[in-house]
PDB file of C-alpha atoms in Angstrom:
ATOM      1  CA  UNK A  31     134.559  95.600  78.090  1.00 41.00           C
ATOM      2  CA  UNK A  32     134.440  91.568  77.561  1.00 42.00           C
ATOM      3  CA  UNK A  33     137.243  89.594  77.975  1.00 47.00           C
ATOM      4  CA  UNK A  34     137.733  85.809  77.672  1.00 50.00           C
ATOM      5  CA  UNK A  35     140.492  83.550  79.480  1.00 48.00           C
ATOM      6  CA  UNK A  36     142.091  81.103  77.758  1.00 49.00           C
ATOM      7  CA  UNK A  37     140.646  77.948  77.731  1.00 73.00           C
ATOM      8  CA  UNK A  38     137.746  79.147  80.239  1.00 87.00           C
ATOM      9  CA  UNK A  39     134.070  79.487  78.714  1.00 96.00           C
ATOM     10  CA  UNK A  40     133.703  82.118  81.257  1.00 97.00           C
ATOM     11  CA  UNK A  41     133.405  85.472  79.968  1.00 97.00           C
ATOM     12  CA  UNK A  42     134.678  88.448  81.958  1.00 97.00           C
ATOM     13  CA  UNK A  43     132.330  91.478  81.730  1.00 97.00           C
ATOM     14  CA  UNK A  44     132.283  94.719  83.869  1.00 97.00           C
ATOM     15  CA  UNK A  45     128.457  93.958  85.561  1.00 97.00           C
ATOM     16  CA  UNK A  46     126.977  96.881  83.710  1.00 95.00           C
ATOM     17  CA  UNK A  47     127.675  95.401  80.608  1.00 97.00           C
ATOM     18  CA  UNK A  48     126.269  92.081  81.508  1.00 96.00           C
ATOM     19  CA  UNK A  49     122.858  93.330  82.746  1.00 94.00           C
ATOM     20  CA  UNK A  50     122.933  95.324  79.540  1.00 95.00           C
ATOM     21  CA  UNK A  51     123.409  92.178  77.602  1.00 96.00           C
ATOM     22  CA  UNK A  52     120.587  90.189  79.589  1.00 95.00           C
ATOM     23  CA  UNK A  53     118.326  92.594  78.892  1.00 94.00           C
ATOM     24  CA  UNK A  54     119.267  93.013  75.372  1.00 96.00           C
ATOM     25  CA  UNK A  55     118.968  89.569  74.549  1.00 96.00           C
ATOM     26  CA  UNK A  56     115.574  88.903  76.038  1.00 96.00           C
ATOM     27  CA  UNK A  57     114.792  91.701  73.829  1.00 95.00           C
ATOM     28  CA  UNK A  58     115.608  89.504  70.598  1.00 96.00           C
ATOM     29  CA  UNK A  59     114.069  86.476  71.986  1.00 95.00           C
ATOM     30  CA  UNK A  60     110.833  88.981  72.837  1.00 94.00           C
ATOM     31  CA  UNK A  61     111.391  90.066  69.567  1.00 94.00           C
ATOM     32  CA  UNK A  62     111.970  86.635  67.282  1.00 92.00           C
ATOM     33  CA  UNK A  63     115.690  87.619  66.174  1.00 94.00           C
ATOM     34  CA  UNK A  64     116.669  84.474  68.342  1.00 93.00           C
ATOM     35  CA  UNK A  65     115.255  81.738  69.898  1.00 93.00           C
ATOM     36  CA  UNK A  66     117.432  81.022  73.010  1.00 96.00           C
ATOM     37  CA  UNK A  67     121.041  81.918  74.541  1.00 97.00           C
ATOM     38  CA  UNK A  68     123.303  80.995  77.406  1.00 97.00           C
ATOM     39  CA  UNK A  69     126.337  82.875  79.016  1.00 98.00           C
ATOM     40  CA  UNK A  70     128.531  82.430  81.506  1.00 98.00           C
ATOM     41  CA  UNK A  71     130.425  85.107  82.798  1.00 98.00           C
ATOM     42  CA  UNK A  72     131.611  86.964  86.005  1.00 98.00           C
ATOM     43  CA  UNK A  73     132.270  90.554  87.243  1.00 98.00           C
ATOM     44  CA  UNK A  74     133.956  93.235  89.604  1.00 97.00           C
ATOM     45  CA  UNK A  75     133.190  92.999  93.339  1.00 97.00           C
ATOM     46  CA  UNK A  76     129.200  94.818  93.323  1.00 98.00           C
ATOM     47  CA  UNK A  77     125.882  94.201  95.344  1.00 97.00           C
ATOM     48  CA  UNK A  78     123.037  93.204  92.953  1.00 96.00           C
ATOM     49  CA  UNK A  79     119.465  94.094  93.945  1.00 93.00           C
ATOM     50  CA  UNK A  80     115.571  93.178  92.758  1.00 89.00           C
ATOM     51  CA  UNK A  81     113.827  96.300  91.719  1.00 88.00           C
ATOM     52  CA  UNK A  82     111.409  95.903  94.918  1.00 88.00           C
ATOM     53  CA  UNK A  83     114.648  96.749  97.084  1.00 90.00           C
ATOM     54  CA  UNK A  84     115.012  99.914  94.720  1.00 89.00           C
ATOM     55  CA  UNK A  85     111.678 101.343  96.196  1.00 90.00           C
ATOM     56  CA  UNK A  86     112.288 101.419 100.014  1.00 91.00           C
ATOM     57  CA  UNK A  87     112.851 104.854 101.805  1.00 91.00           C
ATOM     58  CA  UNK A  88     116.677 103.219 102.912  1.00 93.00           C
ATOM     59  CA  UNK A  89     117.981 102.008  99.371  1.00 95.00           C
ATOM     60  CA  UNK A  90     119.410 105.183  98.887  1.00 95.00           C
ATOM     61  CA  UNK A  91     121.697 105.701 102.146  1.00 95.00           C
ATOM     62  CA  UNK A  92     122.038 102.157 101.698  1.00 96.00           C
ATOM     63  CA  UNK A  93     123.762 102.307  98.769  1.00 97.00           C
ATOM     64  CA  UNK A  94     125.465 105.053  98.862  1.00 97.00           C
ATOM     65  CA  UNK A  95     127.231 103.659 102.173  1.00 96.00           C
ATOM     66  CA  UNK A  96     127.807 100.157 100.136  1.00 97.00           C
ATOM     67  CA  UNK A  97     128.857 102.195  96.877  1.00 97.00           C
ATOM     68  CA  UNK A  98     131.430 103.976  99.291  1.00 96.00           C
ATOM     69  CA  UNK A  99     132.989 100.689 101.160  1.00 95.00           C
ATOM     70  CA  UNK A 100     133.830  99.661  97.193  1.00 97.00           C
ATOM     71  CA  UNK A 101     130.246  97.665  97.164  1.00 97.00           C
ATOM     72  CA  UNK A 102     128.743  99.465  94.619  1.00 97.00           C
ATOM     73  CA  UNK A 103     125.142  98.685  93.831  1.00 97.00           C
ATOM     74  CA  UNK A 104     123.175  97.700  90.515  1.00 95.00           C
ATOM     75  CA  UNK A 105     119.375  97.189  90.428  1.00 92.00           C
ATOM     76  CA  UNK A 106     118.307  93.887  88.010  1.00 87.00           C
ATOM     77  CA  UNK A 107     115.044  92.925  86.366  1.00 77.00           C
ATOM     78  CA  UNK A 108     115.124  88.686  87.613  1.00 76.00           C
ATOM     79  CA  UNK A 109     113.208  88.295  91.099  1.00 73.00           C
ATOM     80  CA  UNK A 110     115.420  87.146  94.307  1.00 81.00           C
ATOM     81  CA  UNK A 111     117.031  89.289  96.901  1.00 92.00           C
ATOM     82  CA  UNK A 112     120.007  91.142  97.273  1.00 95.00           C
ATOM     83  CA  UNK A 113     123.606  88.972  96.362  1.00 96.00           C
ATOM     84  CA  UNK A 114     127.206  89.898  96.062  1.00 97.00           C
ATOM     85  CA  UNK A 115     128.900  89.503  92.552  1.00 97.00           C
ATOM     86  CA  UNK A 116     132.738  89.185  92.110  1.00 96.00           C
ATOM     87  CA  UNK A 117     135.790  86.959  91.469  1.00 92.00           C
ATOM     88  CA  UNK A 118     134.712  84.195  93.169  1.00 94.00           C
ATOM     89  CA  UNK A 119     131.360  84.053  91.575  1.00 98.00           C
ATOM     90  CA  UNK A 120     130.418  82.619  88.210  1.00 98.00           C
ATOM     91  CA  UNK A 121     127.309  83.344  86.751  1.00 98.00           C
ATOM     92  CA  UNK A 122     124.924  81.422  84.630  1.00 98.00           C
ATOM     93  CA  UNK A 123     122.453  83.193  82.447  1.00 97.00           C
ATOM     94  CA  UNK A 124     119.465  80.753  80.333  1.00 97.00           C
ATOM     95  CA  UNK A 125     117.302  82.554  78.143  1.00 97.00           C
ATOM     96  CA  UNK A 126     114.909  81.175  75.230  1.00 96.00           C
ATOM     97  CA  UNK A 127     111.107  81.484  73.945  1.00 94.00           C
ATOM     98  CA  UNK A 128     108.416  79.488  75.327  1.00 91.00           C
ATOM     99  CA  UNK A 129     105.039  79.668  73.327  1.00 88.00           C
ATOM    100  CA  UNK A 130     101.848  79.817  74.811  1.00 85.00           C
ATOM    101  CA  UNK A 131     100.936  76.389  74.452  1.00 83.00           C
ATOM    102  CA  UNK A 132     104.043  74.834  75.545  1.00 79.00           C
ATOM    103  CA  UNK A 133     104.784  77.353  78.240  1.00 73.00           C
ATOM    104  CA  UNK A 134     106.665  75.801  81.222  1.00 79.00           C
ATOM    105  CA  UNK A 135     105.631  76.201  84.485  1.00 90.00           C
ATOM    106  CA  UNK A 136     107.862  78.464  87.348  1.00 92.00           C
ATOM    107  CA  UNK A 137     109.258  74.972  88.237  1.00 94.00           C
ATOM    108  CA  UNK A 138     109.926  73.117  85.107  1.00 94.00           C
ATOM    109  CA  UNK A 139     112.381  76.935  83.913  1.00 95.00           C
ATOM    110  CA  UNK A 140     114.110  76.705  87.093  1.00 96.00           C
ATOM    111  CA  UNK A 141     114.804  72.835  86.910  1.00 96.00           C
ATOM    112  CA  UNK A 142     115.594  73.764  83.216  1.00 96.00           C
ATOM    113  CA  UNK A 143     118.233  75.993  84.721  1.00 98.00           C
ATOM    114  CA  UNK A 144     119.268  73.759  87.581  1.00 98.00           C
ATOM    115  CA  UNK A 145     120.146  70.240  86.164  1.00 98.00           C
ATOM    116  CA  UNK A 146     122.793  71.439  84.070  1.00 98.00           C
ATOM    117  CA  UNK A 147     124.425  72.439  87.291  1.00 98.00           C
ATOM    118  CA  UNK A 148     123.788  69.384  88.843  1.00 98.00           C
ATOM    119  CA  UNK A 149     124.631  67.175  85.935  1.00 98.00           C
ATOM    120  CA  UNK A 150     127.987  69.480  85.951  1.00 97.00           C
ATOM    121  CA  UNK A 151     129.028  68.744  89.665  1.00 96.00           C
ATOM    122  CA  UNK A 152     127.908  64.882  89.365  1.00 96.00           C
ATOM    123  CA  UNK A 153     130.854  64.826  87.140  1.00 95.00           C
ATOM    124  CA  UNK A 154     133.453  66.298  89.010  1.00 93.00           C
ATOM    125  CA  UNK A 155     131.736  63.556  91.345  1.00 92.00           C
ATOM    126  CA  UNK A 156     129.751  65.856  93.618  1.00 94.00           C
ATOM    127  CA  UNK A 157     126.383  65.035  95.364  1.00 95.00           C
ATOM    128  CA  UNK A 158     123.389  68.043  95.122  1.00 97.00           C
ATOM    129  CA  UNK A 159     120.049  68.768  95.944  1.00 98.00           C
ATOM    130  CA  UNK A 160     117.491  71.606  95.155  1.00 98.00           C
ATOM    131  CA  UNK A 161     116.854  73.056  98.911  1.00 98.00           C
ATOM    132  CA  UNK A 162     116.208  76.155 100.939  1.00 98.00           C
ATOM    133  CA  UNK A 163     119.334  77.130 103.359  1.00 98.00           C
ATOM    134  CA  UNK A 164     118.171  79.017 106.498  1.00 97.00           C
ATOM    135  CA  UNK A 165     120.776  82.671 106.590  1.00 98.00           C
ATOM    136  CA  UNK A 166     122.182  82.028 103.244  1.00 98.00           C
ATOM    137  CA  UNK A 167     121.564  85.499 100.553  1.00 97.00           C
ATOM    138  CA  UNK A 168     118.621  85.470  98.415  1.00 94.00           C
ATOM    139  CA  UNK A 169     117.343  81.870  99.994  1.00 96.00           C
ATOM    140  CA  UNK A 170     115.013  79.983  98.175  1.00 95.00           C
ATOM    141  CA  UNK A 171     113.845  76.461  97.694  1.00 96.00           C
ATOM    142  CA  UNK A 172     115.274  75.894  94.449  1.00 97.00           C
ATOM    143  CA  UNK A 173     119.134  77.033  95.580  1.00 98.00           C
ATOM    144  CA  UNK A 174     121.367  74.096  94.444  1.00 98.00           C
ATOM    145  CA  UNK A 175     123.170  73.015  97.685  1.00 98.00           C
ATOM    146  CA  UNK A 176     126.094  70.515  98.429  1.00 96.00           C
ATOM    147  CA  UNK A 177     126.340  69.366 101.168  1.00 95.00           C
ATOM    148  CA  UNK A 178     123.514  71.401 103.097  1.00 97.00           C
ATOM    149  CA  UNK A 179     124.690  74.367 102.301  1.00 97.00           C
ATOM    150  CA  UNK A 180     124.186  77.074  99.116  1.00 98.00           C
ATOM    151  CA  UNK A 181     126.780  76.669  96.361  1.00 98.00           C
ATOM    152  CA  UNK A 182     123.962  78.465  93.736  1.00 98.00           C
ATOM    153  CA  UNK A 183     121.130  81.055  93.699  1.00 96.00           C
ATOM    154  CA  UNK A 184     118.338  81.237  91.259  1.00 95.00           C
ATOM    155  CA  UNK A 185     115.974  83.409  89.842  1.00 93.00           C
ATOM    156  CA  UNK A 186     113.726  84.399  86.514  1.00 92.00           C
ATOM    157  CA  UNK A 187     112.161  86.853  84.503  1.00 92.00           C
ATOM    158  CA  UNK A 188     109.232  85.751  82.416  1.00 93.00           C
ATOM    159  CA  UNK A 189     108.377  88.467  79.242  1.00 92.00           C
ATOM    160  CA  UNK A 190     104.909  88.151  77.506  1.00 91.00           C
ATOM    161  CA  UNK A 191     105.436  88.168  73.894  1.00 91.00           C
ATOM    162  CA  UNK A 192     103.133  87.998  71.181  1.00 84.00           C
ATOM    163  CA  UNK A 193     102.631  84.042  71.435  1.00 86.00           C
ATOM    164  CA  UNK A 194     103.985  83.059  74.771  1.00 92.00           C
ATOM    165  CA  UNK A 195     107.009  84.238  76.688  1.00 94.00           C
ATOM    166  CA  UNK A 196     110.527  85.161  76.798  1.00 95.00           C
ATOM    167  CA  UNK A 197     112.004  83.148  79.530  1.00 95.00           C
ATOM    168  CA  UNK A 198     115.161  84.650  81.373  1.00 95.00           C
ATOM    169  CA  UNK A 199     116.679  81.946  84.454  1.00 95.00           C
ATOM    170  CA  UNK A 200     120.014  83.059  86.179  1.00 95.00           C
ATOM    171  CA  UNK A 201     121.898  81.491  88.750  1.00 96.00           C
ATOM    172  CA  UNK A 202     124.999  82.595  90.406  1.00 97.00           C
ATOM    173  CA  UNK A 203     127.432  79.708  91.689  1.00 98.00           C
ATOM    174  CA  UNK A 204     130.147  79.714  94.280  1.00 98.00           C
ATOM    175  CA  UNK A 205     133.619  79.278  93.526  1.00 96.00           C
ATOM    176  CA  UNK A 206     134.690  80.477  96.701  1.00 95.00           C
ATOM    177  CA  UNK A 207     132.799  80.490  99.991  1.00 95.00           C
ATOM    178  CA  UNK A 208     131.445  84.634 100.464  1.00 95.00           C
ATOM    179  CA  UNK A 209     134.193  86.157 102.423  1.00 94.00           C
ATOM    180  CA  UNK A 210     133.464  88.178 105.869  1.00 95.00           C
ATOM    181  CA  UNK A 211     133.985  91.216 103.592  1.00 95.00           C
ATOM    182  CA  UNK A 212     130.943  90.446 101.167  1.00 96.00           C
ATOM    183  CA  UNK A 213     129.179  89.062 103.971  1.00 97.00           C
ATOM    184  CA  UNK A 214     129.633  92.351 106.185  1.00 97.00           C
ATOM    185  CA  UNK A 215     128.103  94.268 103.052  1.00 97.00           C
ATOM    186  CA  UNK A 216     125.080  92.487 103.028  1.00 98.00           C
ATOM    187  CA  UNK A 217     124.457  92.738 106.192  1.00 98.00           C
ATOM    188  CA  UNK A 218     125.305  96.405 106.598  1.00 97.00           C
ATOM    189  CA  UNK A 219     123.046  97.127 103.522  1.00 97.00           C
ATOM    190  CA  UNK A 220     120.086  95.427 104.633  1.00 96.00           C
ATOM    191  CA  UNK A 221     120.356  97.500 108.053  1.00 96.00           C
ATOM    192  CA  UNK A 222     120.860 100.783 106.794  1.00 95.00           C
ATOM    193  CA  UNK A 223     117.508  99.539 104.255  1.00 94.00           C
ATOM    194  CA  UNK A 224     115.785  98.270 107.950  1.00 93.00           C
ATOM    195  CA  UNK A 225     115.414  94.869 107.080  1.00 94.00           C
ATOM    196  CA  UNK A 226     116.057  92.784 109.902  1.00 94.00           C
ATOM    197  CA  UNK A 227     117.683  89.611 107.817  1.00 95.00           C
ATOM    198  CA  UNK A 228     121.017  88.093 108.789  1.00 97.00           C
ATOM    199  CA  UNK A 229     123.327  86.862 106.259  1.00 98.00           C
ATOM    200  CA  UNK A 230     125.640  83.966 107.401  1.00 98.00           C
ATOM    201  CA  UNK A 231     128.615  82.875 105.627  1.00 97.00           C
ATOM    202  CA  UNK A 232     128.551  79.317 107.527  1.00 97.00           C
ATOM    203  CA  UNK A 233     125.243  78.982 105.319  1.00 98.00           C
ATOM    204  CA  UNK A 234     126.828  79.045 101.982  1.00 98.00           C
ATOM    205  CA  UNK A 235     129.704  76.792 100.015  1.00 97.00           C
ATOM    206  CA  UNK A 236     132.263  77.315  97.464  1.00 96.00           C
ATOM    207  CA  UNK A 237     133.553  74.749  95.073  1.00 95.00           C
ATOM    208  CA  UNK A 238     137.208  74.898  96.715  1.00 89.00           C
ATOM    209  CA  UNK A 239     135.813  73.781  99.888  1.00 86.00           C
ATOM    210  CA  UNK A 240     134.722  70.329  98.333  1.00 85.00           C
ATOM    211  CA  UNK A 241     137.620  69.748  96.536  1.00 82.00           C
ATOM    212  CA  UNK A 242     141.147  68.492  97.234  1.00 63.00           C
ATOM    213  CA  UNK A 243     142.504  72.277  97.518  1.00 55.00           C
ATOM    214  CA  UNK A 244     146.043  70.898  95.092  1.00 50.00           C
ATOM    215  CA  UNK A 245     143.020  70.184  92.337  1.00 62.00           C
ATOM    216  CA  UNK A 246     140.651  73.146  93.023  1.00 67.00           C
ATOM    217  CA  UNK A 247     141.329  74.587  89.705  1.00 70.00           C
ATOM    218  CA  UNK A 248     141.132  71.984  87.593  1.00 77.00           C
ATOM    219  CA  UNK A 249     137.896  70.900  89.173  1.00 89.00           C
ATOM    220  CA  UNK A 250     136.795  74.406  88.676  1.00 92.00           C
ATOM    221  CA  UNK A 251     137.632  74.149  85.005  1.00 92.00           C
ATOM    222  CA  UNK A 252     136.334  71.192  84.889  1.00 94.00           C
ATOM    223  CA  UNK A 253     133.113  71.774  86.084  1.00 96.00           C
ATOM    224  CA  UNK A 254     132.344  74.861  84.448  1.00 96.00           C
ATOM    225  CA  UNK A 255     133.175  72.804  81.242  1.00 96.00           C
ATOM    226  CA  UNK A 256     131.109  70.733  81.866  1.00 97.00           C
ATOM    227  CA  UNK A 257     128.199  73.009  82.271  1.00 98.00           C
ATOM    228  CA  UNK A 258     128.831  75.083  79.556  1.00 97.00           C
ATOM    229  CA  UNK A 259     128.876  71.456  76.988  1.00 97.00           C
ATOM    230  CA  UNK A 260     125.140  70.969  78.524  1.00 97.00           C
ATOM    231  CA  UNK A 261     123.911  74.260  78.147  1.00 96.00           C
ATOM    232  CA  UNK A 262     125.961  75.295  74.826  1.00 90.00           C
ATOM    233  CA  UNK A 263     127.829  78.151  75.754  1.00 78.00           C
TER     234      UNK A 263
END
C-alpha cells in the first residue's frame, strides 16, 4: 500500500513494496520504457541488508532474532551494509540510463545523488560535506555529514543494458538521530552474524538536532521540498 501526506512529496510505502518498485523501475530503464525516475518515500521500522550479508552461516539466527524483537529483515540489490529503515528515515531513490559512451564514473552517480541533498540543506541554511564517520551504519566516504557526523547513507546498483547501464543511487537521510532501540538491533544482528562492528548512535545526526526544535517541521518540510524541486519528484 502507498500513501501520500498532504503537502509532503514523501511517499509512504510498506518496504516490500518499495524494493519491489526499485527493482521494477530499473527494469524499464534496463528495458527503454523510461529514461530516469526519482522517489522519495519512507517505511515501517525494518533492518535492510546487501545480498553479501544474506550468504553468511549467522544471517539466518540473525534474523530471525531481529524479525522477532519487531526488526524484521529485507535483503536489497544496492551495495552498502546493513541500516535501519523507519519513521524517522526518508529515503531517496535516483535511477536513469547512462549509455556506454557517456557512462559516469562510481563517483560522478554518487555526487549525482549527493548534491541535491546538499543543495537541499544549504537552503534550510545548513553546512555539509561528503565524509566517512568512524561507528556510524553502512560508513562510507561519500555519507553526507553535518556537522561531523552522518545525516545520509549512500549506495548504487549499476545494470548492463544493451548500450550502457541502468544506474540505481539511494540514499537514506536522517530525520531523527537512530534511537538506542535501532541502534541495539544493529548491533545485536551483526553479533549473532559474528561480525565484530560497533554501531554508535553518537556517530550519526538527525535533522531535528540542527534545527531550532519549535521549527523542526517546517525545516523538515522544507528541506525535503527542496530536494524533491532538484531532483523532480
Amino acid at each position: 500500500m502507498i500513501t501520500k501526506a498532504a503537502a509532503s512529496p514523501v511517499l509512504d510505502l510498506a518496504l516490500a513494496d518499495a524494493l519491489a518498485w526499485e527493482a521494477g523501475r530499473l527494469a524499464d530503464i534496463a528495458a527503454g520504457r523510461c529514461a530516469s525516475s526519482a522517489l522519495l518515500w519512507s517505511c515501517e521500522p525494518a533492518l535492510v541488508a546487501p545480498s553479501n550479508l544474506g550468504k553468511l552461516p549467522g544471517f539466518a539466527r540473525a534474523s530471525a532474532q531481529a524479525t522477532s524483537s519487531g526488526w524484521p529483515v529485507h535483503l536489497r540489490s544496492t551495495g552498502g551494509d546493513l541500516v535501519p529503515q523507519g519513521p524517522g528515515i526518508v529515503n531517496l531513490s535516483l535511477m536513469w540510463s547512462a549509455p556506454q559512451e557517456t557512462a559516469p564514473s562510481i563517483e560522478d552517480a554518487f555526487h549525482r545523488l549527493t548534491a541535491p541533498i546538499c543543495g537541499a540543506l544549504s537552503s534550510i541554511g545548513l553546512t555539509s560535506n561528503l565524509a566517512s564517520v568512524p561507528d556510524a551504519f553502512c560508513d562510507g566516504r561519500f555519507n553526507v555529514a553535518v556537522a561531523g557526523r552522518k545525516f545520509a547513507g549512500t549506495a548504487q546498483r549499476w545494470r548492463p543494458t544493451g548500450g550502457g547501464y541502468a544506474v540505481h543511487a539511494h540514499a537514506m537521510m536522517l530525520m531523527r538521530t537512530p534511537d538506542d532501540a535501532a541502534i541495539r538491533a544493529l548491533n545485536r544482528f551483526y553479533r549473532d552474524c559474528g561480525i565484530n562492528r560497533t554501531i554508535r548512535a553518537s556517530a550519526h545526526i538527525g535533522l531535528q538536532d540542527v534545527v531550532q526544535r519549535n521549527g523542526t517541521s517546517v525545516s523538515q518540510h522544507h528541506f525535503l521540498s527542496a530536494l524533491a524541486d532538484r531532483v523532480q519528484v
